[in-house]
Short mmCIF file of C-alpha atoms and ligand atoms in Angstrom, two decimals:
data_model
loop_
_atom_site.label_atom_id
_atom_site.label_comp_id
_atom_site.label_asym_id
_atom_site.label_seq_id
_atom_site.Cartn_x
_atom_site.Cartn_y
_atom_site.Cartn_z
CA MET A 1 -28.22 -11.80 49.93
CA GLU A 2 -31.00 -9.44 50.97
CA LYS A 3 -31.97 -8.28 54.44
CA LEU A 4 -35.16 -6.72 55.74
CA VAL A 5 -34.87 -3.35 57.49
CA ILE A 6 -37.58 -2.18 59.91
CA GLU A 7 -37.95 1.21 61.63
CA GLY A 8 -40.04 0.03 64.58
CA GLY A 9 -42.34 1.68 67.11
CA ILE A 10 -45.05 2.67 64.62
CA PRO A 11 -48.58 1.40 65.45
CA LEU A 12 -50.03 -0.49 62.45
CA HIS A 13 -53.47 0.58 61.22
CA GLY A 14 -55.64 -0.36 58.26
CA GLU A 15 -56.57 -3.40 56.21
CA VAL A 16 -54.51 -6.33 54.91
CA ARG A 17 -55.73 -9.06 52.56
CA ILE A 18 -54.69 -12.66 53.19
CA SER A 19 -53.32 -14.92 50.42
CA GLY A 20 -54.07 -18.58 49.77
CA ALA A 21 -52.63 -21.09 52.24
CA LYS A 22 -49.13 -22.37 51.44
CA ASN A 23 -49.83 -25.61 53.32
CA ALA A 24 -52.97 -26.24 51.28
CA ALA A 25 -51.51 -25.23 47.91
CA LEU A 26 -48.68 -27.79 48.15
CA PRO A 27 -50.79 -30.95 48.73
CA LEU A 28 -53.46 -29.77 46.27
CA MET A 29 -50.81 -29.32 43.56
CA ALA A 30 -49.55 -32.85 44.32
CA ALA A 31 -53.11 -34.21 43.95
CA THR A 32 -53.19 -33.12 40.28
CA LEU A 33 -50.73 -35.99 39.62
CA LEU A 34 -53.47 -38.49 40.42
CA THR A 35 -55.19 -38.30 37.05
CA PRO A 36 -54.36 -36.95 33.56
CA GLY A 37 -55.95 -33.69 32.45
CA ARG A 38 -55.97 -29.94 32.91
CA HIS A 39 -56.45 -29.08 36.58
CA ILE A 40 -57.36 -25.57 37.78
CA LEU A 41 -56.31 -24.32 41.23
CA ARG A 42 -57.51 -20.87 42.36
CA ASN A 43 -56.21 -18.47 45.06
CA VAL A 44 -52.71 -20.00 44.80
CA PRO A 45 -50.10 -17.84 46.60
CA ASP A 46 -46.93 -16.89 44.72
CA LEU A 47 -44.23 -17.99 47.20
CA ARG A 48 -40.74 -19.47 47.10
CA ASP A 49 -42.25 -22.82 48.19
CA THR A 50 -45.05 -22.85 45.60
CA ARG A 51 -42.54 -21.93 42.88
CA THR A 52 -40.28 -24.78 44.03
CA PHE A 53 -43.20 -27.21 43.99
CA ILE A 54 -44.16 -26.14 40.46
CA ARG A 55 -40.57 -26.81 39.37
CA LEU A 56 -40.81 -30.26 40.96
CA MET A 57 -44.08 -30.93 39.08
CA GLU A 58 -42.59 -29.71 35.77
CA ASN A 59 -39.62 -32.02 36.39
CA LEU A 60 -42.16 -34.88 36.45
CA GLY A 61 -43.62 -33.74 33.11
CA VAL A 62 -46.49 -31.52 34.28
CA LYS A 63 -47.18 -28.40 32.18
CA SER A 64 -47.95 -25.31 34.26
CA GLU A 65 -49.50 -21.95 33.44
CA ARG A 66 -50.22 -19.16 35.96
CA LYS A 67 -52.68 -16.30 35.41
CA ASP A 68 -52.65 -14.07 38.53
CA ASP A 69 -53.66 -16.39 41.38
CA VAL A 70 -55.03 -19.11 39.07
CA LEU A 71 -52.65 -22.02 38.42
CA ILE A 72 -53.35 -24.46 35.59
CA LEU A 73 -51.51 -27.80 35.84
CA ASP A 74 -51.75 -30.29 32.96
CA SER A 75 -50.57 -33.67 34.27
CA THR A 76 -51.46 -35.69 31.17
CA HIS A 77 -47.91 -36.72 30.26
CA LEU A 78 -45.70 -37.71 33.19
CA VAL A 79 -42.15 -38.46 32.05
CA HIS A 80 -40.86 -40.23 35.17
CA ALA A 81 -41.66 -40.80 38.84
CA GLU A 82 -38.64 -39.33 40.63
CA ALA A 83 -38.29 -36.35 42.99
CA PRO A 84 -34.55 -35.57 43.14
CA TYR A 85 -32.60 -34.57 46.26
CA ASP A 86 -31.63 -31.13 44.96
CA LEU A 87 -35.30 -30.18 44.86
CA VAL A 88 -36.55 -32.08 47.91
CA LYS A 89 -33.76 -30.81 50.22
CA THR A 90 -35.02 -27.22 49.80
CA MET A 91 -38.62 -28.13 50.54
CA ARG A 92 -39.55 -31.21 52.54
CA ALA A 93 -43.19 -31.00 51.43
CA SER A 94 -41.94 -32.53 48.14
CA VAL A 95 -42.55 -35.88 49.87
CA LEU A 96 -46.23 -35.24 49.03
CA VAL A 97 -45.68 -36.52 45.47
CA LEU A 98 -45.05 -40.04 46.83
CA GLY A 99 -48.70 -41.02 47.36
CA PRO A 100 -50.17 -39.68 44.10
CA LEU A 101 -47.31 -41.05 41.94
CA LEU A 102 -47.85 -44.53 43.42
CA ALA A 103 -51.61 -44.29 42.84
CA ARG A 104 -51.15 -43.09 39.23
CA LEU A 105 -48.01 -44.96 38.05
CA GLY A 106 -47.51 -47.71 40.62
CA LYS A 107 -44.01 -46.48 41.42
CA ALA A 108 -42.16 -43.49 42.89
CA LYS A 109 -38.60 -42.65 43.87
CA VAL A 110 -38.49 -39.67 46.23
CA SER A 111 -35.48 -38.30 48.10
CA LEU A 112 -35.77 -38.53 51.86
CA PRO A 113 -36.39 -34.92 52.93
CA GLY A 114 -33.85 -35.00 55.74
CA GLY A 115 -34.19 -32.91 58.86
CA CYS A 116 -34.62 -29.18 59.01
CA ALA A 117 -33.93 -26.41 61.52
CA ILE A 118 -36.94 -27.23 63.69
CA GLY A 119 -36.51 -30.97 63.99
CA ALA A 120 -35.66 -34.41 62.57
CA ARG A 121 -38.95 -34.46 60.62
CA PRO A 122 -39.07 -38.26 59.99
CA ILE A 123 -41.53 -39.73 57.48
CA ASN A 124 -41.98 -43.14 59.10
CA PHE A 125 -45.77 -42.72 59.29
CA HIS A 126 -45.88 -42.07 55.54
CA ILE A 127 -43.90 -45.29 54.88
CA MET A 128 -45.91 -47.33 57.42
CA GLY A 129 -49.17 -46.31 55.80
CA LEU A 130 -47.97 -47.08 52.27
CA GLU A 131 -46.82 -50.52 53.38
CA ARG A 132 -50.24 -51.12 54.96
CA LEU A 133 -51.71 -50.43 51.51
CA GLY A 134 -49.43 -53.07 49.94
CA VAL A 135 -46.61 -50.83 48.70
CA THR A 136 -43.01 -52.11 48.77
CA CYS A 137 -40.74 -49.34 50.10
CA LYS A 138 -36.96 -49.57 49.97
CA LEU A 139 -34.88 -46.91 51.76
CA GLU A 140 -31.50 -46.66 50.11
CA GLY A 141 -29.07 -43.97 49.00
CA GLY A 142 -31.15 -41.33 50.76
CA TYR A 143 -34.20 -42.16 48.66
CA VAL A 144 -37.52 -43.91 49.22
CA ASP A 145 -37.83 -46.28 46.26
CA ALA A 146 -41.45 -47.51 46.28
CA HIS A 147 -43.52 -49.67 43.95
CA ILE A 148 -46.57 -51.95 43.87
CA ASP A 149 -46.69 -55.44 42.34
CA ALA A 150 -50.51 -55.49 42.47
CA PRO A 151 -53.24 -52.83 42.97
CA MET A 152 -53.15 -51.20 46.41
CA GLN A 153 -55.59 -52.76 48.88
CA GLY A 154 -57.56 -50.74 51.42
CA ASN A 155 -56.56 -51.23 55.06
CA VAL A 156 -56.66 -49.61 58.53
CA ILE A 157 -53.98 -46.94 59.10
CA TYR A 158 -53.36 -45.68 62.65
CA PHE A 159 -51.18 -42.61 63.29
CA ASP A 160 -49.24 -42.58 66.59
CA VAL A 161 -49.52 -38.78 66.41
CA PRO A 162 -51.65 -36.87 63.88
CA SER A 163 -49.36 -36.09 60.92
CA VAL A 164 -50.58 -33.38 58.50
CA THR A 165 -48.60 -34.37 55.38
CA GLY A 166 -48.71 -38.01 56.49
CA THR A 167 -52.52 -37.91 56.37
CA GLU A 168 -52.45 -36.00 53.06
CA ASN A 169 -49.91 -38.32 51.38
CA LEU A 170 -51.81 -41.46 52.38
CA LEU A 171 -55.20 -40.03 51.40
CA MET A 172 -53.82 -39.48 47.89
CA ALA A 173 -52.43 -43.04 47.84
CA ALA A 174 -55.69 -44.62 49.06
CA VAL A 175 -58.29 -42.91 46.83
CA LEU A 176 -57.59 -45.28 43.89
CA ALA A 177 -56.90 -48.39 46.02
CA GLU A 178 -59.21 -51.41 45.89
CA GLY A 179 -61.54 -51.61 48.90
CA THR A 180 -61.86 -49.29 51.87
CA THR A 181 -59.16 -47.59 53.95
CA VAL A 182 -59.85 -46.27 57.46
CA PHE A 183 -57.52 -43.63 58.97
CA LYS A 184 -57.43 -43.44 62.77
CA ASN A 185 -55.96 -40.48 64.68
CA ALA A 186 -55.71 -38.58 61.37
CA ALA A 187 -54.82 -34.87 61.24
CA ARG A 188 -57.81 -32.49 61.25
CA GLU A 189 -56.09 -29.29 60.01
CA PRO A 190 -58.20 -27.16 57.60
CA GLU A 191 -55.63 -27.83 54.87
CA VAL A 192 -56.45 -31.57 55.11
CA GLY A 193 -60.14 -30.63 54.68
CA ASN A 194 -59.27 -28.54 51.61
CA LEU A 195 -57.53 -31.59 50.09
CA ILE A 196 -60.47 -33.88 50.92
CA ASP A 197 -62.87 -31.42 49.22
CA MET A 198 -60.67 -31.37 46.11
CA LEU A 199 -60.32 -35.19 45.98
CA ASN A 200 -64.09 -35.66 46.40
CA LYS A 201 -64.70 -33.11 43.61
CA MET A 202 -62.35 -35.23 41.45
CA GLY A 203 -64.56 -38.26 42.10
CA ALA A 204 -63.03 -39.75 45.25
CA ARG A 205 -65.24 -40.98 48.10
CA ILE A 206 -63.81 -39.76 51.42
CA GLU A 207 -65.94 -39.49 54.57
CA GLY A 208 -65.14 -37.96 57.98
CA ARG A 209 -63.79 -34.55 56.93
CA ASP A 210 -62.67 -32.46 59.96
CA THR A 211 -62.60 -35.54 62.22
CA ASP A 212 -59.70 -37.80 63.22
CA ARG A 213 -61.36 -40.83 61.59
CA LEU A 214 -61.41 -40.80 57.80
CA THR A 215 -62.94 -43.49 55.57
CA VAL A 216 -61.79 -43.75 51.95
CA HIS A 217 -63.83 -45.91 49.57
CA GLY A 218 -61.49 -46.68 46.63
CA VAL A 219 -62.75 -45.66 43.18
CA LYS A 220 -61.65 -46.70 39.69
CA GLU A 221 -61.24 -43.29 38.11
CA LEU A 222 -60.74 -39.63 38.98
CA PHE A 223 -61.34 -36.49 36.93
CA PRO A 224 -59.44 -33.17 36.62
CA ALA A 225 -60.04 -30.71 39.45
CA ASP A 226 -61.20 -27.10 39.62
CA CYS A 227 -60.59 -26.11 43.23
CA THR A 228 -59.96 -23.01 45.38
CA ILE A 229 -57.21 -22.87 48.01
CA ILE A 230 -58.40 -21.83 51.49
CA PRO A 231 -56.98 -18.64 53.08
CA ASP A 232 -53.68 -18.97 54.94
CA ARG A 233 -54.57 -19.17 58.65
CA ILE A 234 -50.91 -18.81 59.69
CA GLU A 235 -50.45 -15.65 57.63
CA THR A 236 -53.73 -14.41 59.15
CA GLY A 237 -52.47 -15.03 62.69
CA THR A 238 -49.12 -13.44 61.90
CA TYR A 239 -50.73 -10.14 60.86
CA LEU A 240 -53.16 -10.11 63.79
CA ILE A 241 -50.25 -10.54 66.19
CA ALA A 242 -48.20 -7.88 64.38
CA ILE A 243 -51.02 -5.32 64.69
CA ALA A 244 -51.46 -6.16 68.39
CA ALA A 245 -47.72 -5.99 69.09
CA THR A 246 -47.47 -2.44 67.71
CA GLY A 247 -50.44 -1.18 69.76
CA GLY A 248 -52.38 -0.62 66.55
CA SER A 249 -55.76 -1.67 65.17
CA GLY A 250 -56.85 -3.13 61.86
CA THR A 251 -58.80 -5.64 59.81
CA VAL A 252 -57.50 -8.80 58.16
CA THR A 253 -59.67 -9.60 55.11
CA GLY A 254 -60.06 -12.64 52.85
CA CYS A 255 -59.50 -14.95 55.83
CA ASN A 256 -61.54 -17.55 57.73
CA PRO A 257 -61.90 -16.84 61.49
CA ALA A 258 -63.20 -20.39 62.05
CA HIS A 259 -59.66 -21.68 61.29
CA LEU A 260 -58.10 -19.81 64.25
CA PRO A 261 -60.22 -20.73 67.28
CA SER A 262 -57.31 -21.04 69.70
CA LEU A 263 -55.37 -17.90 68.69
CA LEU A 264 -58.46 -15.64 68.83
CA GLU A 265 -59.26 -16.96 72.30
CA LYS A 266 -55.71 -16.25 73.50
CA LEU A 267 -55.68 -12.73 72.06
CA ARG A 268 -58.99 -11.94 73.76
CA SER A 269 -57.63 -13.31 77.06
CA ALA A 270 -54.59 -11.06 76.63
CA GLY A 271 -56.90 -8.02 76.50
CA LEU A 272 -57.47 -7.39 72.78
CA SER A 273 -60.85 -6.70 71.19
CA ILE A 274 -61.50 -9.11 68.31
CA GLY A 275 -64.40 -8.79 65.85
CA GLU A 276 -65.29 -11.45 63.28
CA THR A 277 -67.29 -11.72 60.08
CA GLU A 278 -67.35 -14.84 57.89
CA ASN A 279 -64.27 -13.64 55.95
CA SER A 280 -62.54 -11.02 58.09
CA ILE A 281 -61.15 -10.43 61.57
CA SER A 282 -60.71 -6.99 63.16
CA ILE A 283 -58.40 -6.42 66.10
CA SER A 284 -57.93 -3.40 68.35
CA TRP A 285 -57.08 -2.34 71.85
CA PRO A 286 -60.00 -1.37 74.13
CA SER A 287 -60.13 2.38 74.76
CA ARG A 288 -57.68 3.10 77.53
CA LEU A 289 -56.61 5.83 79.88
CA GLN A 290 -52.87 5.17 79.92
CA ALA A 291 -50.71 6.02 76.92
CA LEU A 292 -49.61 2.41 76.31
CA PRO A 293 -51.95 -0.61 76.43
CA ALA A 294 -51.32 -3.27 79.07
CA LEU A 295 -50.97 -6.66 77.39
CA GLY A 296 -51.94 -9.69 79.46
CA SER A 297 -49.45 -12.60 79.69
CA VAL A 298 -51.29 -15.78 78.70
CA ASP A 299 -49.82 -19.31 78.50
CA ILE A 300 -50.06 -21.43 75.35
CA LYS A 301 -49.29 -25.07 74.60
CA THR A 302 -48.99 -26.07 70.93
CA MET A 303 -51.21 -28.99 69.90
CA PRO A 304 -52.57 -30.58 66.70
CA TYR A 305 -55.59 -28.73 65.26
CA PRO A 306 -57.88 -27.40 66.69
CA GLY A 307 -55.33 -26.75 69.46
CA TYR A 308 -52.91 -23.82 69.33
CA PRO A 309 -50.90 -24.14 66.07
CA THR A 310 -47.15 -24.73 66.34
CA ASP A 311 -46.71 -22.49 63.27
CA LEU A 312 -47.90 -19.49 65.35
CA GLN A 313 -45.79 -20.25 68.42
CA ALA A 314 -42.81 -18.05 67.51
CA GLN A 315 -45.03 -15.11 66.54
CA TYR A 316 -46.97 -15.36 69.81
CA MET A 317 -43.72 -15.45 71.79
CA ALA A 318 -42.67 -12.14 70.21
CA LEU A 319 -45.98 -10.67 71.39
CA MET A 320 -45.64 -12.04 74.92
CA THR A 321 -42.23 -10.38 75.35
CA LEU A 322 -44.33 -7.18 75.53
CA GLY A 323 -46.70 -8.55 78.18
CA SER A 324 -47.20 -7.17 81.66
CA ASP A 325 -46.41 -10.43 83.49
CA ILE A 326 -44.89 -13.88 83.05
CA CYS A 327 -46.22 -16.66 80.78
CA VAL A 328 -45.13 -20.15 79.75
CA ILE A 329 -45.02 -21.26 76.10
CA THR A 330 -44.85 -25.04 75.61
CA GLU A 331 -43.94 -26.55 72.22
CA THR A 332 -45.20 -30.14 71.97
CA ILE A 333 -44.99 -30.76 68.20
CA PHE A 334 -41.34 -30.17 67.22
CA GLU A 335 -38.19 -30.78 69.25
CA ASN A 336 -36.24 -27.67 68.29
CA ARG A 337 -38.61 -24.82 67.64
CA PHE A 338 -37.18 -22.16 69.97
CA MET A 339 -34.43 -20.80 67.72
CA HIS A 340 -36.12 -17.40 67.63
CA VAL A 341 -35.46 -17.08 71.42
CA ALA A 342 -31.77 -16.12 71.09
CA GLU A 343 -32.62 -13.52 68.45
CA LEU A 344 -35.47 -12.05 70.52
CA GLN A 345 -33.08 -11.86 73.50
CA ARG A 346 -30.77 -9.69 71.37
CA MET A 347 -33.68 -7.24 71.19
CA GLY A 348 -34.09 -7.14 74.96
CA ALA A 349 -36.61 -9.95 75.47
CA LYS A 350 -36.46 -11.80 78.81
CA ILE A 351 -37.00 -15.49 77.99
CA ARG A 352 -35.75 -18.64 79.71
CA VAL A 353 -35.94 -21.96 77.86
CA ASP A 354 -36.38 -25.10 79.93
CA GLY A 355 -36.75 -28.19 77.69
CA HIS A 356 -39.96 -27.89 75.67
CA SER A 357 -41.08 -24.80 77.57
CA ALA A 358 -40.05 -21.15 77.37
CA VAL A 359 -40.77 -18.81 80.29
CA VAL A 360 -41.37 -15.30 78.95
CA SER A 361 -41.12 -12.34 81.35
CA GLY A 362 -43.02 -9.57 79.64
CA ARG A 363 -41.31 -6.18 79.77
CA GLY A 364 -44.29 -4.07 78.71
CA MET A 365 -45.24 -2.68 75.31
CA ASN A 366 -42.00 -0.70 74.91
CA GLY A 367 -39.82 -3.55 76.17
CA LEU A 368 -37.95 -4.26 72.91
CA SER A 369 -35.23 -2.32 71.10
CA GLY A 370 -34.09 -2.82 67.51
CA ALA A 371 -30.95 -4.86 66.68
CA PRO A 372 -29.38 -6.83 63.83
CA VAL A 373 -30.86 -10.37 63.96
CA MET A 374 -30.85 -13.51 61.81
CA ALA A 375 -33.75 -15.56 60.48
CA THR A 376 -33.38 -19.32 61.03
CA ASP A 377 -36.62 -20.79 59.71
CA LEU A 378 -39.87 -19.59 58.20
CA ARG A 379 -41.93 -18.93 61.30
CA ALA A 380 -39.03 -17.85 63.51
CA SER A 381 -38.28 -15.16 60.93
CA SER A 382 -41.83 -13.85 61.09
CA SER A 383 -41.52 -13.54 64.87
CA LEU A 384 -38.45 -11.33 64.33
CA VAL A 385 -40.48 -9.14 61.95
CA ILE A 386 -43.14 -8.72 64.64
CA ALA A 387 -40.50 -7.87 67.25
CA GLY A 388 -38.86 -5.40 64.87
CA LEU A 389 -42.19 -3.67 64.20
CA ALA A 390 -42.82 -3.33 67.96
CA ALA A 391 -39.27 -2.38 68.96
CA SER A 392 -37.95 1.15 69.21
CA GLY A 393 -35.29 1.91 66.61
CA ARG A 394 -34.00 -0.09 63.64
CA THR A 395 -33.93 -3.86 63.19
CA ASP A 396 -32.05 -5.57 60.35
CA ILE A 397 -33.15 -9.17 59.64
CA SER A 398 -30.72 -11.23 57.55
CA ARG A 399 -31.41 -14.48 55.57
CA ILE A 400 -34.91 -13.34 54.63
CA TYR A 401 -35.20 -16.09 52.02
CA HIS A 402 -36.80 -17.99 54.92
CA LEU A 403 -39.57 -15.39 55.05
CA GLU A 404 -40.15 -15.48 51.31
CA ARG A 405 -41.03 -19.19 51.54
CA GLY A 406 -44.33 -18.48 53.23
CA TYR A 407 -45.35 -14.79 53.13
CA GLU A 408 -46.57 -13.33 49.83
CA ASN A 409 -45.85 -9.60 49.25
CA LEU A 410 -44.75 -9.13 52.86
CA VAL A 411 -43.18 -5.68 52.41
CA GLU A 412 -46.16 -4.37 50.42
CA LYS A 413 -48.68 -5.73 52.95
CA LEU A 414 -46.81 -4.30 55.96
CA THR A 415 -46.26 -0.94 54.21
CA GLY A 416 -49.99 -0.87 53.52
CA LEU A 417 -50.52 -1.03 57.29
CA GLY A 418 -48.21 1.93 57.86
CA ALA A 419 -44.99 0.08 58.68
CA ARG A 420 -41.62 1.53 57.70
CA VAL A 421 -40.00 -1.57 56.20
CA TRP A 422 -37.81 -2.19 53.16
CA LYS A 423 -35.26 -4.59 51.68
CA GLU A 424 -31.54 -3.86 51.32
CA GLN A 425 -28.57 -5.84 50.04
CA GLU A 426 -26.61 -7.44 52.94
C1 EPZ B 1 -46.99 -29.78 58.44
O1 EPZ B 1 -45.71 -30.38 58.50
C2 EPZ B 1 -46.76 -28.34 58.01
N1 EPZ B 1 -46.16 -28.31 56.67
C3 EPZ B 1 -45.86 -27.63 59.02
O2 EPZ B 1 -45.74 -26.28 58.63
C4 EPZ B 1 -46.52 -27.70 60.40
O3 EPZ B 1 -45.67 -27.11 61.34
C5 EPZ B 1 -46.80 -29.16 60.77
O4 EPZ B 1 -47.60 -29.79 59.74
C6 EPZ B 1 -47.55 -29.29 62.10
O5 EPZ B 1 -48.75 -28.60 62.01
C7 EPZ B 1 -46.97 -28.53 55.60
O6 EPZ B 1 -48.16 -28.74 55.72
C8 EPZ B 1 -46.29 -28.46 54.25
P1 EPZ B 1 -46.46 -33.41 60.91
P2 EPZ B 1 -45.58 -32.00 58.64
O7 EPZ B 1 -46.23 -34.63 60.08
O8 EPZ B 1 -46.72 -32.65 57.98
C9 EPZ B 1 -43.93 -36.24 63.75
C10 EPZ B 1 -44.64 -24.30 58.07
O9 EPZ B 1 -44.08 -23.49 58.81
N2 EPZ B 1 -43.90 -37.16 62.60
O10 EPZ B 1 -47.87 -32.99 61.19
O11 EPZ B 1 -44.20 -32.36 58.23
C11 EPZ B 1 -43.17 -34.95 63.48
O12 EPZ B 1 -41.80 -35.10 63.77
C12 EPZ B 1 -44.44 -25.78 58.27
O13 EPZ B 1 -45.45 -23.99 57.15
C13 EPZ B 1 -43.28 -38.39 62.75
O14 EPZ B 1 -42.74 -38.72 63.81
O15 EPZ B 1 -45.71 -32.18 60.21
C14 EPZ B 1 -43.87 -33.98 64.40
O16 EPZ B 1 -43.34 -34.14 65.71
C15 EPZ B 1 -43.37 -26.04 59.31
N3 EPZ B 1 -43.27 -39.25 61.69
C16 EPZ B 1 -45.33 -34.47 64.41
O17 EPZ B 1 -45.29 -35.81 63.93
C17 EPZ B 1 -43.87 -38.92 60.48
O18 EPZ B 1 -43.86 -39.77 59.55
C18 EPZ B 1 -46.27 -33.66 63.52
O19 EPZ B 1 -45.62 -33.53 62.26
C19 EPZ B 1 -44.47 -37.66 60.35
C20 EPZ B 1 -44.49 -36.80 61.42
#
């Protein structure tokens, strides 16, 4: 296996271009199952997860062709309606084929994704919503075996908590249902909006984009899509935090500042200067007298969009270990998303976990020192990269396949900012 090696303590400077959003590319690929034809998706990132999803689609009979960041998916001939365990277990987002397969074929057999490092990750809201639309779902042998005996009927679907893929899966199920479906307490993430735009371009009739109340008027037919994936807001936030953590300055391009309202506010409160254009964000430290900047310690609490994103919690914690005071980080979305804490502590971080909250005692901008650490999940691993970049000395990060799930060309992008980072065999 490979590890990532970082010689830390070098301020990052320069420009980095953001790739398409992983968490938009996956549902938009699934949506091409809804109707036969040659679909075109643009700005698709080349990641472990997108490659896995393409394999899943090909397993269903979809023909795929990639030219740079343009992905062509021809879903004319589907050969079956099953998503097997060996594929789903490596990427839980595979559950997103459930809704479109039921809408297109009237049946679907999808392996239950099972838990993952950050939590149990149930899909009860997905099942509840499908049953409200008239789908029969049987859970047996670790699979959801679902089918309809008559066309799906529109209904009211209420989410106890806003679920991103739950909203996406059920939108794709409802667009071809008879009648109208109303979603209440739906997720409002930008990736859901990207999917709604694509479905409406395909001929669907969905109202309420960006709100928690969506109305879907069922239609009889959809047409092949030509759609562009939005920039990855989590990758954007990861690079902004990395630049800040190293005491550097830089510009993140090809991104959408409007998708990061909470993070930009927190970084400004912590003392950073943030500039925005419609597709770039620049970050720097105000001119200062002392050699090292003084980073403010600012609390966060993760919430559904537009609150602070749980997918940027670990990265922010790495930054706050360098703060000049104490702050509290509260994780409200997942039950076990503090696994980066033990690894950060190996690098000298002072953090105390108490239930869903972590109390971080900042040790100043040179508070971390390099060490061998282990990645446990996608976003925890990116927080270790940030810590390694900020720390003095060398950091070796093992199990970097986690990182490759969600960060395109990570080594090239960091090197372009002046980082000393490379891969080695374990
Ligand atoms: C999506 O996961 C993202 N993945 C996650 O990103 C992200 O962390 C999460 O949304 C929250 O923003 C993709 O979009 C592919 P949820 P999802 O359903 O949809 C509970 C990453 O790093 N829940 O919004 O699976 C659930 O346990 C990944 O890119 C149920 O109880 O998350 C959680 O507490 C990690 N029953 C809360 O809802 C359900 O049926 C929100 O989960 C569904 C969810």
